[in-house]
């Protein structure tokens, strides 16, 4: 995957509710965030909801211990540079939404893909 493919996959993912995303749509973005040097460059063209989705994804995947410490710090710094308010309040947030998603006022998450996403962070994982 190159930077352009990453950007296209990310753009497609951010345009839809995360709860409707398939593993095939999330996987290239997750792999790039976990294992590559790519960072999003499309941030100025995102609306507020898309920015919150992006920060959620950055924060979600930076917590996976399979990435290098350097990569996790890189994602954290990039996420913080987005300046998305973490205490965003949304009174219509579902109860069973990922607490991290709730912090950014999202009523959506990737919990429906948890088993598949966990497979990306095992020490036995190999990129195909």
Tab-separated table of N, CA, C and O in Angstrom:
chain	number	residue	atom	x	y	z
A	1	UNK	N	0.850	-1.173	0.000
A	1	UNK	CA	0.000	0.000	0.000
A	1	UNK	C	0.893	1.232	0.000
A	1	UNK	O	1.879	1.284	0.702
A	2	UNK	N	0.502	2.226	-0.779
A	2	UNK	CA	1.234	3.482	-0.773
A	2	UNK	C	0.370	4.579	-0.139
A	2	UNK	O	-0.774	4.324	0.253
A	3	UNK	N	0.908	5.768	-0.042
A	3	UNK	CA	0.216	6.886	0.615
A	3	UNK	C	-1.131	7.168	-0.041
A	3	UNK	O	-2.124	7.394	0.642
A	4	UNK	N	-1.187	7.160	-1.359
A	4	UNK	CA	-2.434	7.453	-2.067
A	4	UNK	C	-3.504	6.402	-1.778
A	4	UNK	O	-4.672	6.737	-1.540
A	5	UNK	N	-3.123	5.139	-1.778
A	5	UNK	CA	-4.080	4.073	-1.459
A	5	UNK	C	-4.579	4.210	-0.023
A	5	UNK	O	-5.768	4.005	0.252
A	6	UNK	N	-3.673	4.555	0.877
A	6	UNK	CA	-4.059	4.792	2.273
A	6	UNK	C	-5.060	5.928	2.361
A	6	UNK	O	-6.096	5.813	3.013
A	7	UNK	N	-4.763	7.046	1.694
A	7	UNK	CA	-5.661	8.208	1.722
A	7	UNK	C	-7.039	7.853	1.171
A	7	UNK	O	-8.055	8.254	1.731
A	8	UNK	N	-7.080	7.116	0.073
A	8	UNK	CA	-8.362	6.733	-0.527
A	8	UNK	C	-9.162	5.815	0.390
A	8	UNK	O	-10.371	5.981	0.547
A	9	UNK	N	-8.491	4.834	0.996
A	9	UNK	CA	-9.177	3.926	1.925
A	9	UNK	C	-9.686	4.695	3.142
A	9	UNK	O	-10.809	4.470	3.609
A	10	UNK	N	-8.869	5.609	3.644
A	10	UNK	CA	-9.262	6.405	4.808
A	10	UNK	C	-10.436	7.320	4.474
A	10	UNK	O	-11.401	7.408	5.235
A	11	UNK	N	-10.374	7.973	3.337
A	11	UNK	CA	-11.454	8.872	2.916
A	11	UNK	C	-12.775	8.124	2.820
A	11	UNK	O	-13.807	8.588	3.304
A	12	UNK	N	-12.732	6.932	2.215
A	12	UNK	CA	-13.939	6.116	2.087
A	12	UNK	C	-14.484	5.733	3.465
A	12	UNK	O	-15.690	5.786	3.704
A	13	UNK	N	-13.599	5.371	4.375
A	13	UNK	CA	-14.008	4.975	5.719
A	13	UNK	C	-14.616	6.144	6.492
A	13	UNK	O	-15.614	5.979	7.187
A	14	UNK	N	-14.043	7.315	6.365
A	14	UNK	CA	-14.519	8.476	7.128
A	14	UNK	C	-15.844	9.029	6.618
A	14	UNK	O	-16.518	9.756	7.340
A	15	UNK	N	-16.223	8.691	5.409
A	15	UNK	CA	-17.459	9.211	4.813
A	15	UNK	C	-18.706	8.468	5.276
A	15	UNK	O	-19.819	8.893	4.998
A	16	UNK	N	-18.528	7.358	5.981
A	16	UNK	CA	-19.674	6.546	6.391
A	16	UNK	C	-19.657	6.352	7.906
A	16	UNK	O	-18.618	6.493	8.535
A	17	UNK	N	-20.805	6.010	8.484
A	17	UNK	CA	-20.805	5.675	9.908
A	17	UNK	C	-19.896	4.475	10.156
A	17	UNK	O	-19.919	3.500	9.393
A	18	UNK	N	-19.096	4.535	11.193
A	18	UNK	CA	-18.154	3.450	11.476
A	18	UNK	C	-18.871	2.142	11.776
A	18	UNK	O	-18.329	1.069	11.510
A	19	UNK	N	-20.081	2.208	12.305
A	19	UNK	CA	-20.830	0.985	12.603
A	19	UNK	C	-21.223	0.222	11.343
A	19	UNK	O	-21.529	-0.962	11.416
A	20	UNK	N	-21.210	0.879	10.198
A	20	UNK	CA	-21.557	0.177	8.951
A	20	UNK	C	-20.319	-0.237	8.164
A	20	UNK	O	-20.434	-0.839	7.103
A	21	UNK	N	-19.134	0.063	8.672
A	21	UNK	CA	-17.896	-0.297	7.975
A	21	UNK	C	-17.652	-1.799	8.054
A	21	UNK	O	-17.913	-2.427	9.072
A	22	UNK	N	-17.147	-2.337	6.979
A	22	UNK	CA	-16.783	-3.749	6.954
A	22	UNK	C	-15.307	-3.895	7.308
A	22	UNK	O	-14.533	-2.937	7.219
A	23	UNK	N	-14.925	-5.110	7.653
A	23	UNK	CA	-13.527	-5.359	7.970
A	23	UNK	C	-12.642	-5.090	6.752
A	23	UNK	O	-11.533	-4.581	6.884
A	24	UNK	N	-13.139	-5.393	5.572
A	24	UNK	CA	-12.378	-5.148	4.347
A	24	UNK	C	-12.111	-3.657	4.150
A	24	UNK	O	-11.108	-3.278	3.561
A	25	UNK	N	-13.010	-2.803	4.626
A	25	UNK	CA	-12.814	-1.352	4.522
A	25	UNK	C	-11.893	-0.827	5.614
A	25	UNK	O	-11.119	0.095	5.385
A	26	UNK	N	-11.961	-1.420	6.789
A	26	UNK	CA	-11.167	-0.959	7.926
A	26	UNK	C	-9.746	-1.508	7.890
A	26	UNK	O	-8.797	-0.809	8.262
A	27	UNK	N	-9.603	-2.712	7.420
A	27	UNK	CA	-8.294	-3.389	7.482
A	27	UNK	C	-7.141	-2.585	6.876
A	27	UNK	O	-6.100	-2.437	7.523
A	28	UNK	N	-7.252	-2.053	5.642
A	28	UNK	CA	-6.104	-1.326	5.090
A	28	UNK	C	-5.746	-0.077	5.902
A	28	UNK	O	-4.572	0.266	6.056
A	29	UNK	N	-6.750	0.569	6.451
A	29	UNK	CA	-6.510	1.753	7.275
A	29	UNK	C	-5.833	1.345	8.581
A	29	UNK	O	-4.849	1.950	8.999
A	30	UNK	N	-6.352	0.294	9.201
A	30	UNK	CA	-5.764	-0.188	10.454
A	30	UNK	C	-4.323	-0.632	10.244
A	30	UNK	O	-3.435	-0.280	11.031
A	31	UNK	N	-4.075	-1.385	9.190
A	31	UNK	CA	-2.711	-1.838	8.921
A	31	UNK	C	-1.768	-0.664	8.692
A	31	UNK	O	-0.638	-0.662	9.187
A	32	UNK	N	-2.230	0.325	7.957
A	32	UNK	CA	-1.383	1.495	7.701
A	32	UNK	C	-1.110	2.265	8.993
A	32	UNK	O	0.023	2.691	9.235
A	33	UNK	N	-2.135	2.415	9.830
A	33	UNK	CA	-1.936	3.143	11.084
A	33	UNK	C	-1.047	2.362	12.048
A	33	UNK	O	-0.270	2.944	12.797
A	34	UNK	N	-1.145	1.061	12.015
A	34	UNK	CA	-0.359	0.233	12.930
A	34	UNK	C	1.072	-0.001	12.456
A	34	UNK	O	1.997	0.012	13.261
A	35	UNK	N	1.250	-0.227	11.164
A	35	UNK	CA	2.520	-0.770	10.692
A	35	UNK	C	3.271	0.064	9.660
A	35	UNK	O	4.343	-0.329	9.238
A	36	UNK	N	2.721	1.171	9.213
A	36	UNK	CA	3.422	1.954	8.196
A	36	UNK	C	3.896	3.283	8.782
A	36	UNK	O	3.742	3.530	9.969
A	37	UNK	N	4.411	4.113	7.939
A	37	UNK	CA	4.816	5.467	8.330
A	37	UNK	C	3.789	6.500	7.862
A	37	UNK	O	3.982	7.687	8.056
A	38	UNK	N	2.714	6.045	7.228
A	38	UNK	CA	1.739	6.964	6.648
A	38	UNK	C	0.949	7.713	7.711
A	38	UNK	O	0.540	7.135	8.717
A	39	UNK	N	0.732	8.989	7.443
A	39	UNK	CA	-0.166	9.812	8.244
A	39	UNK	C	-1.130	10.492	7.283
A	39	UNK	O	-0.762	10.799	6.150
A	40	UNK	N	-2.349	10.744	7.717
A	40	UNK	CA	-3.331	11.378	6.827
A	40	UNK	C	-2.879	12.775	6.410
A	40	UNK	O	-2.327	13.527	7.204
A	41	UNK	N	-3.153	13.095	5.150
A	41	UNK	CA	-2.865	14.454	4.682
A	41	UNK	C	-4.144	15.182	4.293
A	41	UNK	O	-4.111	16.345	3.936
A	42	UNK	N	-5.269	14.503	4.390
A	42	UNK	CA	-6.537	15.078	3.950
A	42	UNK	C	-7.282	15.831	5.040
A	42	UNK	O	-8.424	16.192	4.872
A	43	UNK	N	-6.642	16.140	6.128
A	43	UNK	CA	-7.342	16.664	7.300
A	43	UNK	C	-8.028	18.009	7.076
A	43	UNK	O	-9.030	18.290	7.716
A	44	UNK	N	-7.534	18.845	6.193
A	44	UNK	CA	-8.155	20.157	5.987
A	44	UNK	C	-9.458	20.072	5.208
A	44	UNK	O	-10.238	21.008	5.209
A	45	UNK	N	-9.695	18.942	4.559
A	45	UNK	CA	-10.900	18.779	3.742
A	45	UNK	C	-11.990	17.989	4.456
A	45	UNK	O	-12.950	17.567	3.830
A	46	UNK	N	-11.846	17.793	5.748
A	46	UNK	CA	-12.806	16.999	6.508
A	46	UNK	C	-13.797	17.897	7.240
A	46	UNK	O	-13.417	18.946	7.760
A	47	UNK	N	-15.042	17.440	7.310
A	47	UNK	CA	-15.999	18.161	8.140
A	47	UNK	C	-15.793	17.737	9.602
A	47	UNK	O	-14.973	16.861	9.900
A	48	UNK	N	-16.518	18.322	10.509
A	48	UNK	CA	-16.331	18.076	11.939
A	48	UNK	C	-16.541	16.600	12.306
A	48	UNK	O	-15.764	16.034	13.074
A	49	UNK	N	-17.563	15.980	11.765
A	49	UNK	CA	-17.832	14.572	12.064
A	49	UNK	C	-16.700	13.682	11.549
A	49	UNK	O	-16.247	12.780	12.247
A	50	UNK	N	-16.233	13.949	10.352
A	50	UNK	CA	-15.138	13.161	9.784
A	50	UNK	C	-13.853	13.342	10.594
A	50	UNK	O	-13.108	12.386	10.803
A	51	UNK	N	-13.617	14.542	11.090
A	51	UNK	CA	-12.440	14.775	11.944
A	51	UNK	C	-12.537	13.980	13.234
A	51	UNK	O	-11.563	13.389	13.686
A	52	UNK	N	-13.735	13.959	13.824
A	52	UNK	CA	-13.914	13.186	15.050
A	52	UNK	C	-13.729	11.699	14.794
A	52	UNK	O	-13.135	10.990	15.607
A	53	UNK	N	-14.221	11.217	13.646
A	53	UNK	CA	-14.004	9.813	13.282
A	53	UNK	C	-12.518	9.527	13.111
A	53	UNK	O	-12.014	8.501	13.575
A	54	UNK	N	-11.807	10.435	12.450
A	54	UNK	CA	-10.376	10.242	12.229
A	54	UNK	C	-9.617	10.202	13.545
A	54	UNK	O	-8.799	9.313	13.778
A	55	UNK	N	-9.904	11.130	14.434
A	55	UNK	CA	-9.210	11.151	15.731
A	55	UNK	C	-9.532	9.889	16.521
A	55	UNK	O	-8.655	9.295	17.151
A	56	UNK	N	-10.774	9.446	16.463
A	56	UNK	CA	-11.126	8.191	17.122
A	56	UNK	C	-10.280	7.037	16.581
A	56	UNK	O	-9.728	6.246	17.345
A	57	UNK	N	-10.159	6.942	15.259
A	57	UNK	CA	-9.361	5.864	14.656
A	57	UNK	C	-7.894	5.961	15.065
A	57	UNK	O	-7.264	4.957	15.409
A	58	UNK	N	-7.349	7.164	15.043
A	58	UNK	CA	-5.957	7.365	15.449
A	58	UNK	C	-5.750	6.933	16.892
A	58	UNK	O	-4.794	6.225	17.220
A	59	UNK	N	-6.654	7.384	17.759
A	59	UNK	CA	-6.540	7.053	19.181
A	59	UNK	C	-6.788	5.569	19.435
A	59	UNK	O	-6.126	4.957	20.265
A	60	UNK	N	-7.719	4.991	18.714
A	60	UNK	CA	-8.025	3.570	18.872
A	60	UNK	C	-6.810	2.711	18.523
A	60	UNK	O	-6.387	1.861	19.302
A	61	UNK	N	-6.234	2.973	17.359
A	61	UNK	CA	-5.151	2.114	16.898
A	61	UNK	C	-3.810	2.437	17.548
A	61	UNK	O	-2.952	1.570	17.619
A	62	UNK	N	-3.658	3.612	18.070
A	62	UNK	CA	-2.397	3.900	18.771
A	62	UNK	C	-2.331	3.150	20.102
A	62	UNK	O	-1.265	2.969	20.656
A	63	UNK	N	-3.433	2.669	20.576
A	63	UNK	CA	-3.469	1.917	21.823
A	63	UNK	C	-3.124	0.436	21.633
A	63	UNK	O	-2.977	-0.293	22.595
A	64	UNK	N	-3.017	0.004	20.395
A	64	UNK	CA	-2.630	-1.375	20.115
A	64	UNK	C	-1.131	-1.499	20.354
A	64	UNK	O	-0.335	-0.794	19.752
A	65	UNK	N	-0.744	-2.418	21.185
A	65	UNK	CA	0.666	-2.547	21.574
A	65	UNK	C	1.549	-3.172	20.508
A	65	UNK	O	2.764	-3.237	20.670
A	66	UNK	N	0.969	-3.624	19.410
A	66	UNK	CA	1.773	-4.258	18.361
A	66	UNK	C	2.583	-3.250	17.556
A	66	UNK	O	3.547	-3.614	16.896
A	67	UNK	N	2.217	-1.985	17.601
A	67	UNK	CA	2.987	-0.953	16.914
A	67	UNK	C	4.211	-0.597	17.728
A	67	UNK	O	4.244	-0.797	18.941
A	68	UNK	N	5.174	-0.015	17.059
A	68	UNK	CA	6.363	0.437	17.777
A	68	UNK	C	5.990	1.608	18.679
A	68	UNK	O	4.994	2.306	18.446
A	69	UNK	N	6.787	1.815	19.681
A	69	UNK	CA	6.569	2.953	20.581
A	69	UNK	C	6.620	4.246	19.780
A	69	UNK	O	5.811	5.142	19.987
A	70	UNK	N	7.567	4.320	18.853
A	70	UNK	CA	7.678	5.511	18.008
A	70	UNK	C	6.396	5.746	17.227
A	70	UNK	O	5.902	6.870	17.159
A	71	UNK	N	5.829	4.695	16.646
A	71	UNK	CA	4.607	4.839	15.852
A	71	UNK	C	3.437	5.260	16.734
A	71	UNK	O	2.651	6.119	16.360
A	72	UNK	N	3.319	4.686	17.900
A	72	UNK	CA	2.224	5.068	18.808
A	72	UNK	C	2.350	6.537	19.210
A	72	UNK	O	1.357	7.256	19.271
A	73	UNK	N	3.568	6.996	19.451
A	73	UNK	CA	3.781	8.402	19.798
A	73	UNK	C	3.478	9.297	18.594
A	73	UNK	O	2.910	10.378	18.743
A	74	UNK	N	3.838	8.846	17.419
A	74	UNK	CA	3.562	9.598	16.197
A	74	UNK	C	2.045	9.771	16.000
A	74	UNK	O	1.577	10.869	15.689
A	75	UNK	N	1.292	8.695	16.201
A	75	UNK	CA	-0.166	8.773	16.071
A	75	UNK	C	-0.764	9.675	17.140
A	75	UNK	O	-1.694	10.446	16.870
A	76	UNK	N	-0.236	9.601	18.349
A	76	UNK	CA	-0.728	10.452	19.434
A	76	UNK	C	-0.492	11.926	19.113
A	76	UNK	O	-1.393	12.757	19.256
A	77	UNK	N	0.703	12.249	18.665
A	77	UNK	CA	1.027	13.640	18.326
A	77	UNK	C	0.149	14.147	17.189
A	77	UNK	O	-0.351	15.268	17.234
A	78	UNK	N	-0.041	13.304	16.180
A	78	UNK	CA	-0.881	13.708	15.060
A	78	UNK	C	-2.319	13.917	15.517
A	78	UNK	O	-2.964	14.888	15.135
A	79	UNK	N	-2.809	13.016	16.329
A	79	UNK	CA	-4.165	13.114	16.863
A	79	UNK	C	-4.348	14.417	17.653
A	79	UNK	O	-5.329	15.131	17.474
A	80	UNK	N	-3.393	14.729	18.491
A	80	UNK	CA	-3.466	15.960	19.290
A	80	UNK	C	-3.407	17.203	18.413
A	80	UNK	O	-4.026	18.209	18.725
A	81	UNK	N	-2.676	17.128	17.314
A	81	UNK	CA	-2.572	18.281	16.414
A	81	UNK	C	-3.885	18.572	15.698
A	81	UNK	O	-4.078	19.667	15.180
A	82	UNK	N	-4.785	17.607	15.670
A	82	UNK	CA	-6.087	17.794	15.025
A	82	UNK	C	-6.973	18.748	15.823
A	82	UNK	O	-7.936	19.277	15.307
A	83	UNK	N	-6.677	18.903	17.096
A	83	UNK	CA	-7.415	19.823	17.971
A	83	UNK	C	-8.929	19.571	17.969
A	83	UNK	O	-9.729	20.477	17.864
A	84	UNK	N	-9.282	18.310	18.094
A	84	UNK	CA	-10.689	17.929	18.237
A	84	UNK	C	-10.950	17.834	19.722
A	84	UNK	O	-10.251	17.125	20.439
A	85	UNK	N	-11.956	18.545	20.172
A	85	UNK	CA	-12.248	18.582	21.603
A	85	UNK	C	-12.631	17.198	22.105
A	85	UNK	O	-13.548	16.554	21.598
A	86	UNK	N	-11.934	16.751	23.125
A	86	UNK	CA	-12.148	15.410	23.644
A	86	UNK	C	-13.398	15.298	24.513
A	86	UNK	O	-13.963	14.228	24.640
A	87	UNK	N	-13.840	16.349	25.085
A	87	UNK	CA	-15.016	16.298	25.953
A	87	UNK	C	-16.275	16.683	25.197
A	87	UNK	O	-17.202	17.218	25.768
A	88	UNK	N	-16.309	16.404	23.946
A	88	UNK	CA	-17.459	16.699	23.104
A	88	UNK	C	-18.692	16.036	23.701
A	88	UNK	O	-18.684	14.857	23.997
A	89	UNK	N	-19.746	16.777	23.877
A	89	UNK	CA	-20.974	16.243	24.476
A	89	UNK	C	-22.030	15.989	23.411
A	89	UNK	O	-22.321	16.846	22.597
A	90	UNK	N	-22.563	14.804	23.436
A	90	UNK	CA	-23.647	14.442	22.536
A	90	UNK	C	-24.627	13.627	23.364
A	90	UNK	O	-24.339	12.504	23.739
A	91	UNK	N	-25.776	14.178	23.618
A	91	UNK	CA	-26.747	13.526	24.501
A	91	UNK	C	-27.467	12.359	23.835
A	91	UNK	O	-28.182	11.625	24.480
A	92	UNK	N	-27.267	12.195	22.534
A	92	UNK	CA	-27.929	11.110	21.816
A	92	UNK	C	-27.021	9.901	21.619
A	92	UNK	O	-27.302	9.044	20.809
A	93	UNK	N	-25.917	9.834	22.337
A	93	UNK	CA	-24.970	8.737	22.192
A	93	UNK	C	-25.560	7.465	22.790
A	93	UNK	O	-26.084	7.472	23.896
A	94	UNK	N	-25.474	6.383	22.026
A	94	UNK	CA	-25.967	5.084	22.504
A	94	UNK	C	-25.171	4.645	23.725
A	94	UNK	O	-24.013	4.971	23.883
A	95	UNK	N	-25.789	3.854	24.559
A	95	UNK	CA	-25.150	3.383	25.785
A	95	UNK	C	-23.975	2.450	25.538
A	95	UNK	O	-22.991	2.472	26.257
A	96	UNK	N	-24.064	1.603	24.545
A	96	UNK	CA	-23.055	0.576	24.342
A	96	UNK	C	-21.957	0.974	23.350
A	96	UNK	O	-21.288	0.126	22.797
A	97	UNK	N	-21.777	2.247	23.165
A	97	UNK	CA	-20.730	2.727	22.265
A	97	UNK	C	-19.401	2.736	23.013
A	97	UNK	O	-19.345	3.023	24.215
A	98	UNK	N	-18.332	2.418	22.299
A	98	UNK	CA	-16.979	2.446	22.838
A	98	UNK	C	-16.753	3.759	23.603
A	98	UNK	O	-17.029	4.834	23.075
A	99	UNK	N	-16.295	3.694	24.846
A	99	UNK	CA	-16.074	4.919	25.629
A	99	UNK	C	-15.150	5.919	24.931
A	99	UNK	O	-15.336	7.131	25.060
A	100	UNK	N	-14.188	5.435	24.181
A	100	UNK	CA	-13.307	6.328	23.439
A	100	UNK	C	-14.085	7.087	22.364
A	100	UNK	O	-13.894	8.288	22.179
A	101	UNK	N	-14.993	6.410	21.692
A	101	UNK	CA	-15.841	7.070	20.690
A	101	UNK	C	-16.734	8.105	21.358
A	101	UNK	O	-16.915	9.208	20.832
A	102	UNK	N	-17.272	7.759	22.509
A	102	UNK	CA	-18.115	8.706	23.246
A	102	UNK	C	-17.359	9.984	23.594
A	102	UNK	O	-17.931	11.069	23.581
A	103	UNK	N	-16.067	9.851	23.915
A	103	UNK	CA	-15.266	11.034	24.248
A	103	UNK	C	-15.260	12.042	23.110
A	103	UNK	O	-15.115	13.238	23.344
A	104	UNK	N	-15.391	11.565	21.901
A	104	UNK	CA	-15.392	12.453	20.741
A	104	UNK	C	-16.800	12.678	20.194
A	104	UNK	O	-16.967	13.152	19.074
A	105	UNK	N	-17.803	12.348	20.999
A	105	UNK	CA	-19.184	12.603	20.628
A	105	UNK	C	-19.708	11.726	19.515
A	105	UNK	O	-20.652	12.088	18.829
A	106	UNK	N	-19.100	10.577	19.334
A	106	UNK	CA	-19.544	9.672	18.279
A	106	UNK	C	-20.569	8.682	18.808
A	106	UNK	O	-20.433	8.169	19.915
A	107	UNK	N	-21.550	8.413	18.005
A	107	UNK	CA	-22.578	7.434	18.315
A	107	UNK	C	-22.318	6.174	17.488
A	107	UNK	O	-23.243	5.503	17.064
A	108	UNK	N	-21.059	5.919	17.233
A	108	UNK	CA	-20.652	4.812	16.373
A	108	UNK	C	-19.250	4.385	16.776
A	108	UNK	O	-18.510	5.154	17.376
A	109	UNK	N	-18.913	3.158	16.462
A	109	UNK	CA	-17.586	2.639	16.803
A	109	UNK	C	-17.280	1.443	15.925
A	109	UNK	O	-17.997	1.170	14.970
A	110	UNK	N	-16.228	0.727	16.264
A	110	UNK	CA	-15.826	-0.465	15.511
A	110	UNK	C	-16.024	-1.740	16.317
A	110	UNK	O	-15.438	-2.779	15.994
A	111	UNK	N	-16.847	-1.699	17.350
A	111	UNK	CA	-17.044	-2.871	18.208
A	111	UNK	C	-17.545	-4.088	17.443
A	111	UNK	O	-17.231	-5.215	17.819
A	112	UNK	N	-18.297	-3.878	16.391
A	112	UNK	CA	-18.806	-5.007	15.606
A	112	UNK	C	-17.684	-5.750	14.880
A	112	UNK	O	-17.876	-6.870	14.427
A	113	UNK	N	-16.499	-5.149	14.817
A	113	UNK	CA	-15.351	-5.765	14.147
A	113	UNK	C	-14.256	-6.194	15.126
A	113	UNK	O	-13.156	-6.530	14.705
A	114	UNK	N	-14.573	-6.180	16.404
A	114	UNK	CA	-13.552	-6.440	17.424
A	114	UNK	C	-12.759	-7.737	17.197
A	114	UNK	O	-11.527	-7.708	17.229
A	115	UNK	N	-13.397	-8.874	16.948
A	115	UNK	CA	-12.605	-10.100	16.753
A	115	UNK	C	-11.629	-9.992	15.574
A	115	UNK	O	-10.475	-10.406	15.676
A	116	UNK	N	-12.085	-9.413	14.467
A	116	UNK	CA	-11.202	-9.264	13.307
A	116	UNK	C	-10.076	-8.274	13.581
A	116	UNK	O	-8.933	-8.505	13.188
A	117	UNK	N	-10.384	-7.174	14.253
A	117	UNK	CA	-9.363	-6.171	14.548
A	117	UNK	C	-8.329	-6.705	15.529
A	117	UNK	O	-7.139	-6.392	15.411
A	118	UNK	N	-8.768	-7.522	16.470
A	118	UNK	CA	-7.814	-8.099	17.414
A	118	UNK	C	-6.815	-9.010	16.705
A	118	UNK	O	-5.662	-9.123	17.121
A	119	UNK	N	-7.252	-9.617	15.620
A	119	UNK	CA	-6.332	-10.491	14.877
A	119	UNK	C	-5.185	-9.705	14.256
A	119	UNK	O	-4.133	-10.270	13.957
A	120	UNK	N	-5.351	-8.408	14.071
A	120	UNK	CA	-4.292	-7.576	13.499
A	120	UNK	C	-3.193	-7.260	14.499
A	120	UNK	O	-2.121	-6.817	14.112
A	121	UNK	N	-3.454	-7.471	15.764
A	121	UNK	CA	-2.465	-7.068	16.756
A	121	UNK	C	-1.757	-8.230	17.444
A	121	UNK	O	-0.986	-8.025	18.360
A	122	UNK	N	-1.970	-9.414	16.998
A	122	UNK	CA	-1.268	-10.525	17.638
A	122	UNK	C	0.172	-10.588	17.150
A	122	UNK	O	0.502	-10.100	16.072
A	123	UNK	N	1.004	-11.212	17.909
A	123	UNK	CA	2.406	-11.322	17.497
A	123	UNK	C	2.569	-12.296	16.346
A	123	UNK	O	3.627	-12.358	15.732
A	124	UNK	N	1.526	-13.036	16.046
A	124	UNK	CA	1.581	-13.990	14.946
A	124	UNK	C	1.063	-13.385	13.643
A	124	UNK	O	1.089	-14.037	12.617
A	125	UNK	N	0.604	-12.171	13.709
A	125	UNK	CA	0.040	-11.516	12.522
A	125	UNK	C	1.125	-11.273	11.490
A	125	UNK	O	2.214	-10.823	11.797
A	126	UNK	N	0.818	-11.587	10.252
A	126	UNK	CA	1.757	-11.250	9.166
A	126	UNK	C	0.951	-10.593	8.052
A	126	UNK	O	-0.111	-11.082	7.672
A	127	UNK	N	1.468	-9.485	7.591
A	127	UNK	CA	0.788	-8.758	6.512
A	127	UNK	C	0.950	-9.537	5.222
A	127	UNK	O	2.029	-9.974	4.879
A	128	UNK	N	-0.155	-9.662	4.533
A	128	UNK	CA	-0.144	-10.406	3.269
A	128	UNK	C	0.006	-9.443	2.116
A	128	UNK	O	-0.378	-8.349	2.116
